[in-house]
């Protein structure tokens, strides 16, 4: 078989653009000899749809375009599209075989994830029937994403206990001698640093192929959509032959895989490549968010510190240096190095740069409030006035020039609310809000190493982190050292470990309790934080759902 | 039978407080002759729990307290508590019969809502077994909330199609002559202006009682928790006798209902009482949010306009005048009436009041930016500087005095982004963010009528609404008249009607398209909006889930 893989990047709701991409890919693949082509989950509508499924017009438009594609496609294609459940008012997440101008088969996704960043049962009904089609004398089974994430050894926390799982069905077919020649899975697998190891030797896809006794063609979505990153890396896996052919990660790739001519386990050993994949995911997410909403330029405050330096470098990689503007906004207490490091960064990146003092705005705010504040000591109120003056000036420049402000906070500081709402949290996208501080350091070193020169100034990497909202302030005055801090946060946030469980693992009780208390106390700040890409198991905006008005310390 | 109803207000995760309230209620009810007592869903843990269920310690603490309550309760009680599903790693939403120091029966909720503001299947596994217990020679069936929202005539959009629904089970028992003498439902029904008509004559509860051929004891939660308002109004319904006994709405109520001494359909005709219930729901939500997080005072900007006046009045009702501070922050272009109306409101309410000019902060921000902005016309950037200067000053006062800022925006302006992020959107709670502007007018008139005097100044009600960010600005320069505007928004947002459907209903296409385009364009602003109480069918923060980076105009 010659299977066409069309790993393409869709825009949510941009049916015409997506349909055109589908047809262009189909033409390329037929010209390269493909027998048929497969596309990722969500390719026509974009993903995630969320409550767009509740608007009838949306589903109707998708179906209209599907009919049009069926007429125009030059080869048989298996493509994903939402469809109406005519038995009631619901919607299915469906896959269609389009061949000879017609819809030849429909499959409705069975297993709808409701965990992590996903809640598909809110918007889709579960399918009941299985689907095996015939193409070029081969029997091909069709599944969608989660349908194959239910191997006997993969825990599913009580989900899907009531239905026959697709893999069981195809495994049973094989046992009965009626097995398929190929299992197709249209996928939109959400990237995270824990979730992208499926293709490696001995990984999940190989196990699926072994379990159903057939090769697997896994076509995965590529692109950033709001918080979600889809990493691509589609592949053909035949466990019985030790065979794996992989497509590119983090970019579109439209290629024919000849199943008679595949090498053994190509490129699978380094499937999750640590900081390199994290870096590529962040760049893709930022590029797609900005381009898909049609913004020409981004801007950000450059403090001379690590977070803003890394965000600026990622933005230049995503958008090019001509679309990124840096603004240094020193106060009276800003150190000399915070200014010189910001200048050095902007020069290293070659971006437009401005330096604007916040001193006058801070002075006038303090003078305005002086009668009301008379007799009270200086405290966090004055610290936050500085941060909010920066937010005010940055947003004014954003409004005047139409540039979107990037928020530079990281996952560690956001965990405990070590940030100023309406100050440094201002912005339309937060590129590293799901990256722990220890990983921000790794990104800075990776960026410099890849460039073969200093992009992030070495002094920015070496100096102790500081918010510089009062003289000689250091992050470690208020927080544990970042290695310890991040280790606790990964357990408490990403793995839902309670304080007592973390203490049992050998951490100091007082430190863990203080961190957990601050995490609970910052829940309200996170409800107002800009969105940014999910790259860990539990991102705040998509995965962590904790009430605000609670008795703290109980989880 | 003498049924004790304990309609009490729990705090999420505050097990000791909640357990103490349960035992105090049990003592009161036994002293008043109750045979047994029933409590609302979520009474011990508080609701909603969301991902607190993923922390093992949280469930373990709840179970420990449950054992303690079983020992101490002076009469049999049916009480709700999360429990571990020992077959896998999941959690059940359970009801327990505690009697004579022991757990006598457990029921696990079957039907787990995943729509609107709720996603229970994310956090709970569905129960499989039904539960009938014996108390005082009576057979009593136990159900939890959604379990009874599945009458044959209530649409469920394909949900729950695979399981035997509890009402079918109890109806079948009755058909077989084995019916129960009483059906108990522990409930936490989310208030909205569309969802609180269940108790009226001919309403849902009466239908349930008729369907299962038994009286129904419906014990509903009371209280505000984050965005959710639980309205109480528990009741005893016997459809076969035309009998209905109701508890108080919007406050705690612990009473014995003697089923041999109930009057006919008491208080059910006015079950959803329009603006009065909306008003009471908003006051309860605000009071509970502030008190449950332990904040002493609230403050807000008083613009002289309608929204801030209504929020100030609601805050005084919720917290008392000594806990509310108003701040008027005029600019150079503020009208005289905006200042005098703010003064009049503060005097009517008797609250602490300050007037602080933003002129100097605005001037210094504009002067700081002058070199960068040279040669460019004044535009939205300068308008927003005014709003953000107010935000900066208000937050500084909040930080200095520890008062929480209330955000005053309404649902109509938030729909189209007619607000300034980090300006008038600053704050920790937004009391009317789910109230359409036309309903804000009704609330103002209701407040004045109830007070028997002018609280909201009549001039505030009468003058044309204006953001006053440029001279002679009026809301209607940018927006349709509010009657028309709100009618379109209710269809597009609360009822998920597409543009074409709304046009077919007789609305002008250009107006509807403009509104829908602005609604889609403001999605990113809503992701950063403070939380506030859900009072309509589709509140932004809990119910509306629409991606940001989408092709606009497709829904």
Coordinates of N, CA and C in Angstrom, one line a residue, chain B residues 216-338:
Chain B
X216 N -42.0 13.2 47.4 CA -40.6 13.5 47.2 C -40.1 14.5 48.3
X217 N -39.0 14.2 48.9 CA -38.4 15.2 49.9 C -37.1 15.7 49.2
X218 N -37.1 17.0 48.8 CA -36.0 17.5 48.0 C -35.3 18.5 48.9
X219 N -34.1 18.2 49.3 CA -33.3 19.0 50.1 C -32.2 19.7 49.3
X220 N -32.3 21.0 49.1 CA -31.4 21.7 48.2 C -30.4 22.6 48.9
X221 N -29.2 22.6 48.4 CA -28.1 23.4 49.0 C -28.5 24.9 48.9
X222 N -28.0 25.6 49.9 CA -28.1 27.1 49.9 C -26.7 27.7 50.1
X223 N -26.4 28.7 49.3 CA -25.2 29.4 49.5 C -24.5 29.8 48.1
X224 N -23.6 30.7 48.2 CA -22.8 31.1 47.0 C -21.4 30.5 47.2
X225 N -20.9 29.8 46.1 CA -19.6 29.3 46.1 C -18.9 29.7 44.8
X226 N -18.0 30.6 44.8 CA -17.4 31.1 43.6 C -18.5 31.6 42.7
X227 N -18.7 31.0 41.5 CA -19.7 31.6 40.5 C -21.1 31.0 40.8
X228 N -21.1 29.9 41.5 CA -22.4 29.2 41.6 C -23.2 29.7 42.8
X229 N -24.5 29.9 42.6 CA -25.5 30.2 43.6 C -26.4 29.0 43.8
X230 N -26.6 28.6 45.0 CA -27.5 27.5 45.4 C -28.6 28.2 46.2
X231 N -29.9 28.0 45.7 CA -30.9 28.9 46.2 C -31.7 28.4 47.3
X232 N -31.4 27.1 47.8 CA -32.3 26.6 48.8 C -33.7 26.3 48.3
X233 N -34.7 26.7 49.1 CA -36.1 26.5 48.7 C -36.4 25.0 48.7
X234 N -35.8 24.2 49.6 CA -36.1 22.8 49.6 C -37.6 22.6 49.8
X235 N -38.1 21.4 49.5 CA -39.5 21.2 49.7 C -39.9 19.7 49.7
X236 N -41.1 19.6 50.3 CA -41.8 18.3 50.3 C -43.0 18.3 49.4
X237 N -43.0 17.4 48.4 CA -44.0 17.4 47.4 C -44.7 16.1 47.3
X238 N -46.0 16.1 47.4 CA -46.8 14.9 47.2 C -47.9 15.1 46.2
X239 N -47.5 14.8 44.9 CA -48.4 15.1 43.8 C -49.8 14.4 43.9
X240 N -49.8 13.3 44.6 CA -51.1 12.6 44.7 C -52.1 13.3 45.6
X241 N -51.5 14.1 46.5 CA -52.4 14.9 47.4 C -52.4 16.4 47.1
X242 N -51.7 16.8 46.1 CA -51.7 18.2 45.8 C -51.0 19.0 46.9
X243 N -50.0 18.4 47.5 CA -49.3 18.9 48.7 C -47.9 19.4 48.4
X244 N -47.5 20.6 48.9 CA -46.2 21.0 48.8 C -45.8 22.0 49.9
X245 N -44.8 21.6 50.7 CA -44.3 22.4 51.8 C -42.9 22.9 51.5
X246 N -42.7 24.2 51.5 CA -41.4 24.8 51.0 C -40.6 25.4 52.1
X247 N -39.3 25.3 52.1 CA -38.4 26.0 53.0 C -38.0 27.4 52.4
X248 N -37.3 28.2 53.1 CA -36.9 29.5 52.7 C -36.0 29.5 51.5
X249 N -36.0 30.5 50.7 CA -35.1 30.6 49.6 C -34.0 31.6 50.0
X250 N -32.8 31.3 49.5 CA -31.6 32.2 49.7 C -31.1 32.4 51.1
X251 N -31.6 31.5 52.0 CA -31.0 31.5 53.4 C -31.2 30.1 54.0
X252 N -30.4 29.9 55.0 CA -30.4 28.6 55.7 C -31.8 28.4 56.3
X253 N -32.2 27.2 56.4 CA -33.5 26.9 57.0 C -33.4 25.4 57.5
X254 N -33.7 25.2 58.8 CA -33.6 23.9 59.4 C -35.0 23.6 60.0
X255 N -35.8 22.8 59.4 CA -37.2 22.7 59.9 C -37.7 21.2 59.8
X256 N -38.7 20.9 60.6 CA -39.3 19.6 60.5 C -40.6 19.7 59.7
X257 N -40.7 18.8 58.7 CA -42.0 18.8 58.0 C -42.7 17.5 58.4
X258 N -43.9 17.7 59.0 CA -44.8 16.6 59.4 C -45.6 16.3 58.2
X259 N -45.4 15.1 57.6 CA -46.1 14.8 56.4 C -47.6 14.6 56.6
X260 N -48.0 14.5 57.8 CA -49.5 14.4 58.1 C -50.1 15.8 58.3
X261 N -49.3 16.8 58.2 CA -49.8 18.2 58.5 C -49.2 19.2 57.5
X262 N -49.4 19.0 56.2 CA -48.9 20.0 55.3 C -50.1 20.6 54.5
X263 N -49.9 21.8 54.2 CA -51.0 22.5 53.4 C -50.8 22.3 51.9
X264 N -51.7 22.8 51.2 CA -51.7 22.5 49.7 C -50.9 23.6 49.0
X265 N -49.9 23.2 48.3 CA -49.1 24.0 47.4 C -48.7 25.4 48.0
X266 N -48.2 25.3 49.2 CA -47.8 26.5 49.8 C -46.6 27.2 49.1
X267 N -46.9 28.5 48.7 CA -45.7 29.3 48.2 C -45.1 28.9 46.9
X268 N -45.8 28.1 46.1 CA -45.1 27.6 44.9 C -45.4 28.4 43.7
X269 N -46.5 29.2 43.7 CA -46.9 29.9 42.5 C -45.8 31.0 42.1
X270 N -45.2 31.5 43.0 CA -44.2 32.6 42.7 C -42.8 32.1 42.8
X271 N -42.6 30.8 42.3 CA -41.3 30.2 42.5 C -40.2 30.9 42.0
X272 N -40.2 31.3 40.7 CA -39.2 32.2 40.2 C -39.8 33.6 40.1
X273 N -39.3 34.4 41.0 CA -40.0 35.7 41.2 C -39.2 36.8 40.5
X274 N -38.6 36.5 39.3 CA -38.0 37.6 38.5 C -36.9 38.3 39.2
X275 N -37.1 39.7 39.2 CA -36.0 40.5 39.7 C -35.7 40.3 41.2
X276 N -36.8 40.0 41.9 CA -36.6 39.8 43.4 C -35.6 38.6 43.6
X277 N -35.8 37.5 42.9 CA -34.9 36.4 43.1 C -33.5 36.7 42.6
X278 N -33.5 37.4 41.4 CA -32.2 37.8 40.9 C -31.4 38.6 41.9
X279 N -32.1 39.6 42.5 CA -31.5 40.4 43.5 C -31.0 39.6 44.7
X280 N -31.8 38.7 45.2 CA -31.4 37.9 46.3 C -30.3 37.0 46.0
X281 N -30.3 36.5 44.8 CA -29.2 35.6 44.4 C -27.8 36.4 44.4
X282 N -27.9 37.6 43.8 CA -26.7 38.4 43.7 C -26.1 38.8 45.1
X283 N -27.0 39.1 46.0 CA -26.6 39.5 47.4 C -26.0 38.3 48.1
X284 N -26.6 37.2 48.0 CA -26.1 36.0 48.6 C -24.7 35.6 48.1
X285 N -24.6 35.6 46.7 CA -23.3 35.3 46.1 C -22.2 36.2 46.6
X286 N -22.5 37.5 46.6 CA -21.4 38.4 47.0 C -21.1 38.3 48.5
X287 N -22.1 38.2 49.3 CA -21.9 38.0 50.8 C -21.0 36.7 51.0
X288 N -21.4 35.6 50.4 CA -20.7 34.4 50.7 C -19.3 34.4 50.2
X289 N -19.1 35.0 49.0 CA -17.7 35.0 48.4 C -16.8 35.8 49.3
X290 N -17.2 36.9 49.7 CA -16.4 37.8 50.6 C -16.1 37.2 51.9
X291 N -17.2 36.7 52.5 CA -17.0 36.1 53.9 C -16.3 34.8 53.9
X292 N -16.5 34.0 52.8 CA -15.8 32.6 52.8 C -14.3 32.8 52.5
X293 N -13.9 33.8 51.8 CA -12.4 34.0 51.7 C -11.9 34.9 52.8
X294 N -12.7 35.3 53.7 CA -12.2 36.0 54.9 C -11.8 37.5 54.7
X295 N -12.4 38.2 53.7 CA -12.1 39.6 53.5 C -13.0 40.5 54.3
X296 N -12.4 41.5 54.9 CA -13.2 42.4 55.8 C -14.0 43.5 55.0
X297 N -13.3 44.1 54.0 CA -14.0 45.2 53.3 C -13.9 45.0 51.8
X298 N -14.9 45.7 51.1 CA -14.8 45.8 49.7 C -14.8 47.2 49.3
X299 N -14.2 47.5 48.1 CA -14.2 48.9 47.6 C -14.5 48.8 46.1
X300 N -15.0 50.0 45.6 CA -15.2 50.0 44.2 C -15.2 51.5 43.7
X301 N -14.9 51.6 42.4 CA -15.0 52.9 41.8 C -16.4 53.3 41.5
X302 N -16.8 54.5 41.9 CA -18.1 55.0 41.7 C -18.0 56.0 40.6
X303 N -18.6 55.7 39.4 CA -18.5 56.6 38.2 C -19.6 57.6 38.1
X304 N -20.6 57.4 39.0 CA -21.8 58.2 38.8 C -22.8 57.5 37.9
X305 N -22.4 56.3 37.3 CA -23.2 55.6 36.4 C -24.0 54.5 37.1
X306 N -24.8 53.8 36.3 CA -25.7 52.8 36.8 C -25.1 51.6 37.4
X307 N -24.1 51.0 36.7 CA -23.5 49.7 37.1 C -22.9 49.8 38.5
X308 N -22.0 50.8 38.6 CA -21.3 50.9 39.9 C -22.3 51.2 41.0
X309 N -23.4 52.0 40.7 CA -24.4 52.3 41.8 C -25.1 51.1 42.2
X310 N -25.5 50.2 41.3 CA -26.2 49.0 41.7 C -25.2 48.0 42.4
X311 N -24.0 47.9 42.0 CA -23.0 47.1 42.7 C -22.8 47.6 44.1
X312 N -22.7 48.9 44.3 CA -22.5 49.4 45.6 C -23.7 49.1 46.5
X313 N -24.9 49.3 46.0 CA -26.1 49.0 46.7 C -26.2 47.5 47.1
X314 N -25.9 46.6 46.2 CA -25.9 45.2 46.5 C -24.8 44.9 47.6
X315 N -23.7 45.5 47.5 CA -22.6 45.3 48.5 C -23.0 45.7 49.9
X316 N -23.7 46.8 50.0 CA -24.2 47.3 51.3 C -25.2 46.3 51.8
X317 N -26.1 45.8 51.0 CA -27.1 44.8 51.5 C -26.4 43.5 51.9
X318 N -25.3 43.1 51.2 CA -24.6 41.9 51.5 C -23.8 42.0 52.7
X319 N -23.1 43.1 52.9 CA -22.0 43.2 53.9 C -22.3 44.3 55.0
X320 N -23.2 45.2 54.7 CA -23.4 46.3 55.6 C -22.6 47.5 55.2
X321 N -23.0 48.7 55.5 CA -22.4 49.9 54.9 C -21.0 50.1 55.5
X322 N -20.7 49.5 56.6 CA -19.3 49.8 57.2 C -18.2 48.9 56.5
X323 N -18.6 48.0 55.7 CA -17.6 47.2 55.0 C -17.5 47.6 53.5
X324 N -18.1 48.7 53.1 CA -18.0 49.1 51.7 C -17.5 50.5 51.6
X325 N -16.5 50.7 50.7 CA -15.8 52.0 50.4 C -16.0 52.3 49.0
X326 N -16.5 53.6 48.7 CA -16.6 54.0 47.3 C -15.6 55.1 47.0
X327 N -15.0 55.0 45.8 CA -14.0 56.0 45.4 C -14.4 56.5 44.0
X328 N -14.6 57.8 44.0 CA -14.9 58.5 42.7 C -13.5 59.0 42.2
X329 N -13.3 58.7 40.9 CA -12.0 59.1 40.3 C -12.2 59.9 39.0
X330 N -12.6 61.1 39.2 CA -12.9 61.9 38.0 C -11.6 62.3 37.2
X331 N -11.8 62.4 35.9 CA -10.7 62.9 35.0 C -11.1 64.4 34.6
X332 N -10.2 65.0 33.8 CA -10.5 66.3 33.4 C -11.8 66.4 32.6
X333 N -12.2 65.3 31.9 CA -13.4 65.4 31.0 C -14.6 64.8 31.7
X334 N -14.5 64.4 33.0 CA -15.7 63.9 33.7 C -16.7 65.0 33.8
X335 N -17.9 64.6 33.6 CA -19.0 65.6 33.7 C -19.3 65.9 35.2
X336 N -19.9 67.1 35.5 CA -20.3 67.5 36.8 C -21.2 66.4 37.4
X337 N -22.2 65.9 36.6 CA -23.1 65.0 37.2 C -22.5 63.7 37.6
X338 N -21.4 63.3 36.9 CA -20.8 62.0 37.3 C -20.2 62.1 38.7

